[in-house]
GROMACS .gro file of C-alpha atoms in nm:
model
  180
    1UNK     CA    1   0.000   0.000   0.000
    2UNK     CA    2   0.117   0.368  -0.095
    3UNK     CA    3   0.087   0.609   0.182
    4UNK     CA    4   0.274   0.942   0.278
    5UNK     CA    5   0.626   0.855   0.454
    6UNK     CA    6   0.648   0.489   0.362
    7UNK     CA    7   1.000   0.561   0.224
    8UNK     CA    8   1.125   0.711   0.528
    9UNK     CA    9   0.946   0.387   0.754
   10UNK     CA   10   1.147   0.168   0.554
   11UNK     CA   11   1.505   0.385   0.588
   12UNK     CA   12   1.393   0.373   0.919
   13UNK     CA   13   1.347  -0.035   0.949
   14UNK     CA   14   1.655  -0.060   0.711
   15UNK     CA   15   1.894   0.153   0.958
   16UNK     CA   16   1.765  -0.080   1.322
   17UNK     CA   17   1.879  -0.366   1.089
   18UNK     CA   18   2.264  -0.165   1.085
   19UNK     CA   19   2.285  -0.091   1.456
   20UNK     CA   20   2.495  -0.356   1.656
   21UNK     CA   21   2.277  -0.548   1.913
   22UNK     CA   22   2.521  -0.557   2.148
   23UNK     CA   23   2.469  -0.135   2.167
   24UNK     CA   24   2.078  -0.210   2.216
   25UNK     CA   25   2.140  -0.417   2.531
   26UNK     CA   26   2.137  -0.172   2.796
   27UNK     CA   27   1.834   0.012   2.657
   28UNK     CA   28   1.653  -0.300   2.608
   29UNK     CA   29   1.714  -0.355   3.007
   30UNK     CA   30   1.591   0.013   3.067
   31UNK     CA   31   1.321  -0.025   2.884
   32UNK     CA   32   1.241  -0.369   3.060
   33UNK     CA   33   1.327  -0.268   3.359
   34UNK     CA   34   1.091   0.052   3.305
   35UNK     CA   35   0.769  -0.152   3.178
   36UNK     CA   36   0.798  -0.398   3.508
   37UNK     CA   37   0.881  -0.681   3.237
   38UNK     CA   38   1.226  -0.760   3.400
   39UNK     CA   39   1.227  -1.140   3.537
   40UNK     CA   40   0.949  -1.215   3.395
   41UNK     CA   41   0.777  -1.445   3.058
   42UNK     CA   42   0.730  -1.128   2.958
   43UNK     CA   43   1.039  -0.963   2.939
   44UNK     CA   44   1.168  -1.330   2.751
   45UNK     CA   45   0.925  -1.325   2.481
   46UNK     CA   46   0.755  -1.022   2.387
   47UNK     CA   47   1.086  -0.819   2.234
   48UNK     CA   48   1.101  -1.076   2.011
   49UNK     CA   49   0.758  -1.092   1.835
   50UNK     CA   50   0.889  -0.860   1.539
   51UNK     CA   51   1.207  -0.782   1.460
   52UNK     CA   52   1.310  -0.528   1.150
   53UNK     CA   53   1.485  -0.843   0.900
   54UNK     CA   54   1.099  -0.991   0.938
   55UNK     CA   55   0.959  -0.682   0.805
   56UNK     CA   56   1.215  -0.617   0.555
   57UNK     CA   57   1.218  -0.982   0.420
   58UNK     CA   58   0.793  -0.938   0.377
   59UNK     CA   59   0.796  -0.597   0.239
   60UNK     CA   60   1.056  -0.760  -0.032
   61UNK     CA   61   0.848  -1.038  -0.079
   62UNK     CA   62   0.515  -0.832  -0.106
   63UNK     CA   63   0.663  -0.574  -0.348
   64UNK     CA   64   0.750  -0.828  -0.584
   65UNK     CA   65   0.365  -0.960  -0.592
   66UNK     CA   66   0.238  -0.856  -0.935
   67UNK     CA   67  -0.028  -0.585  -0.943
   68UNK     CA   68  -0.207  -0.773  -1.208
   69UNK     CA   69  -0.304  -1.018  -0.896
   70UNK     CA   70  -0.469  -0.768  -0.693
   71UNK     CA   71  -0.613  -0.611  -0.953
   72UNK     CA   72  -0.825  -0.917  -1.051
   73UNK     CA   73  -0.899  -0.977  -0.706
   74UNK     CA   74  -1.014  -0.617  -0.670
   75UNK     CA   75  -1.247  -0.671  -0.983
   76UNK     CA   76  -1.393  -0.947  -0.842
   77UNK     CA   77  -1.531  -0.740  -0.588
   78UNK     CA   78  -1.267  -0.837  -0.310
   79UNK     CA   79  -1.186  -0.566  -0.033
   80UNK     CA   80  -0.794  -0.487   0.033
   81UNK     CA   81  -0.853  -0.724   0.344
   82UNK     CA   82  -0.969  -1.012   0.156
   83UNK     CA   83  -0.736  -0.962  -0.135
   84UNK     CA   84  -0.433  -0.961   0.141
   85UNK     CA   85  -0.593  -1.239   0.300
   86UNK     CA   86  -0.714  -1.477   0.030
   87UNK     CA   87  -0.482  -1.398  -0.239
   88UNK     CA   88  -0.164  -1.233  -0.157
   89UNK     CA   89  -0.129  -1.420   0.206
   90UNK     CA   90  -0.129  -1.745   0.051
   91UNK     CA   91   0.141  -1.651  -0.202
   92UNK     CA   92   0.377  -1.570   0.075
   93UNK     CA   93   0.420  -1.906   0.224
   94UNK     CA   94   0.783  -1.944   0.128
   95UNK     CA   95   0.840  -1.590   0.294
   96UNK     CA   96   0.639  -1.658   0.579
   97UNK     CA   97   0.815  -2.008   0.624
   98UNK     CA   98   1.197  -1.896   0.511
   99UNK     CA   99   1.049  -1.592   0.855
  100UNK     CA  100   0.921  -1.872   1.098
  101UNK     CA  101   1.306  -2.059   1.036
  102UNK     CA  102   1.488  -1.773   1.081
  103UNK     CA  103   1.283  -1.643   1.346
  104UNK     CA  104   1.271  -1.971   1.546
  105UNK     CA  105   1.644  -2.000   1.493
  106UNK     CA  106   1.767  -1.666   1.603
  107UNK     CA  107   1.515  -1.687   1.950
  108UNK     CA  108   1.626  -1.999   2.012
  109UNK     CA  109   1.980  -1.898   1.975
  110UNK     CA  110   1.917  -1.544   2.174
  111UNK     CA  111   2.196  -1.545   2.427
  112UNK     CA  112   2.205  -1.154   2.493
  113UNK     CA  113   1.874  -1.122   2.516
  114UNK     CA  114   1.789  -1.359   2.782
  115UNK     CA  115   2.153  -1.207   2.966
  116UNK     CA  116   1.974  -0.876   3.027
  117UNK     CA  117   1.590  -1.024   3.040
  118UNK     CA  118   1.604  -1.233   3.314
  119UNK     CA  119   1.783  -1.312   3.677
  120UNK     CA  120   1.543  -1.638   3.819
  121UNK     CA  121   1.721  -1.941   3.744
  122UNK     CA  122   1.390  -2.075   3.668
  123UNK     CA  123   1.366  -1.824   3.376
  124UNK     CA  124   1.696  -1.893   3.214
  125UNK     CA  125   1.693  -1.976   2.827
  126UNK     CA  126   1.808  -2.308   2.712
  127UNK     CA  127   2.119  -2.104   2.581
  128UNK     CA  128   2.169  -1.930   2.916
  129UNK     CA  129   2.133  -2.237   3.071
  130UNK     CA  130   2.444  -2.425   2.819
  131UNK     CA  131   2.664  -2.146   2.921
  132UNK     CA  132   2.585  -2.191   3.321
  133UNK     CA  133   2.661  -2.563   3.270
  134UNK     CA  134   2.966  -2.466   3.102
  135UNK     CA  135   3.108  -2.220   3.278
  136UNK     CA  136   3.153  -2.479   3.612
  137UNK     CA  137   2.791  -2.499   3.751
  138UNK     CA  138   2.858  -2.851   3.773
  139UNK     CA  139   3.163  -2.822   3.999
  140UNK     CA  140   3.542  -2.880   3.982
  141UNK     CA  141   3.643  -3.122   3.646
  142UNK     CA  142   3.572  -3.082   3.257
  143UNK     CA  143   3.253  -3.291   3.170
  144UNK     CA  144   3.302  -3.257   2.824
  145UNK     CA  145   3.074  -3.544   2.720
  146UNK     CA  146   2.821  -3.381   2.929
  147UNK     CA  147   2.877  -3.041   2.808
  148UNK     CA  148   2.886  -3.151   2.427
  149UNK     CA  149   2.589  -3.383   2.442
  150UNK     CA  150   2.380  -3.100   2.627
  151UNK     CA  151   2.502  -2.850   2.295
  152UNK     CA  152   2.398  -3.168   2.061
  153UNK     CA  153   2.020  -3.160   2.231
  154UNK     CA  154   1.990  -2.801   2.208
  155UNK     CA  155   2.062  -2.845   1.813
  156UNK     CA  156   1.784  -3.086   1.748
  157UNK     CA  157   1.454  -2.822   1.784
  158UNK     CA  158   1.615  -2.627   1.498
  159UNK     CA  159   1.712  -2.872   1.298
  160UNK     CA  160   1.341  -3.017   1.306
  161UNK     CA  161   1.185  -2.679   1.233
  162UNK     CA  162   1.428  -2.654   0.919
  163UNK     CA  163   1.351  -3.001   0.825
  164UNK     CA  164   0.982  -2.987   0.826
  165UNK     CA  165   0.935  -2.666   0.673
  166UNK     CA  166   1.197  -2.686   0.466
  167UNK     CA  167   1.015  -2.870   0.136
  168UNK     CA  168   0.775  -2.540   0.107
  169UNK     CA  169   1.058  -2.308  -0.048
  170UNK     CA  170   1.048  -2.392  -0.369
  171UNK     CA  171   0.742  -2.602  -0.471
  172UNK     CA  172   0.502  -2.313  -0.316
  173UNK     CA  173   0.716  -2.023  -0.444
  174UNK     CA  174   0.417  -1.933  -0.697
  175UNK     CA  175   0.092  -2.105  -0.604
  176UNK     CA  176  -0.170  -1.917  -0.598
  177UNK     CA  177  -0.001  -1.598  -0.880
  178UNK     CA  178  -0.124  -1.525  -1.210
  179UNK     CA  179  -0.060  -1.781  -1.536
  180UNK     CA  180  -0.008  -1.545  -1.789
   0.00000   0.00000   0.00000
């Protein structure tokens, strides 16, 4: 959709993707810390709902839609809703899959994040809780076997995501768009 300061939304979106997140950690904290989210579900998973490479890699994906397919959908009497919605929605289920992998990957992966989230032991990430177990929680000794076969388990979710999803990239690429 066209409306007045898109342009500078997206230089907007474009420039969060160039800062560091190491230099966002202590704001995100404040701003935690401020909202009474600190130690809390909360704090753990609502910063990562959206993040600006999920709305860059959709706005790519729905600029490239051809007008000619909401144009026929608009003749057929469809509102913008429905045309987003039946038409256009289901065309983006390689973006909205190649999203979900990357998204599931990088929260899973989230070390920072849960560093300056959360305190409670009970709260701890699986990554949070890898790097307790190596850094010594387990006492005096290397458990390596221990240590790598924890790493090994926290591998398998991802991999399982990318596995199941990962037959929709190319055979739905262009269900749903125009024949012509």
């Amino acid at each position: 959709m066209r409306f007045r300061g898109r342009g500078w939304l997206f230089a907007t979106v474009v420039a969060v993707m160039a800062v560091p997140p190491v230099v966002l950690l202590i704001p995100k904290f404040l701003v935690r810390n401020q909202l009474g989210m600190y130690n809390s579900y909360a704090g753990l998973v609502v910063p990562l709902l959206a993040d600006a490479a999920g709305v860059f890699i959709m706005k790519q994906f729905f600029e490239s839609v051809p007008v000619r397919v909401e144009e026929a959908a608009r003749i057929d009497g469809a509102s913008v809703f429905r045309t987003f919605w039946s038409v256009v929605l289901p065309m983006a289920k390689p973006a909205l899959i190649t999203l979900t992998i990357l998204s599931f990957q990088g929260s899973w992966n989230e070390f920072p994040h849960s560093l300056v989230a959360v305190q409670d032991p009970d709260l701890f990430t699986l990554p949070r809780g890898l790097a307790d177990l190596v850094s010594g929680s387990l006492g005096k000794g290397s458990q390596y076997p221990l240590k790598l076969g924890a790493a090994l388990l926290a591998t398998i979710p991802v991999a399982i995501i990318f596995v199941v999803f990962q037959r929709y990239f190319v055979r739905d690429a262009n269900d749903g768009s125009d024949k012509g």
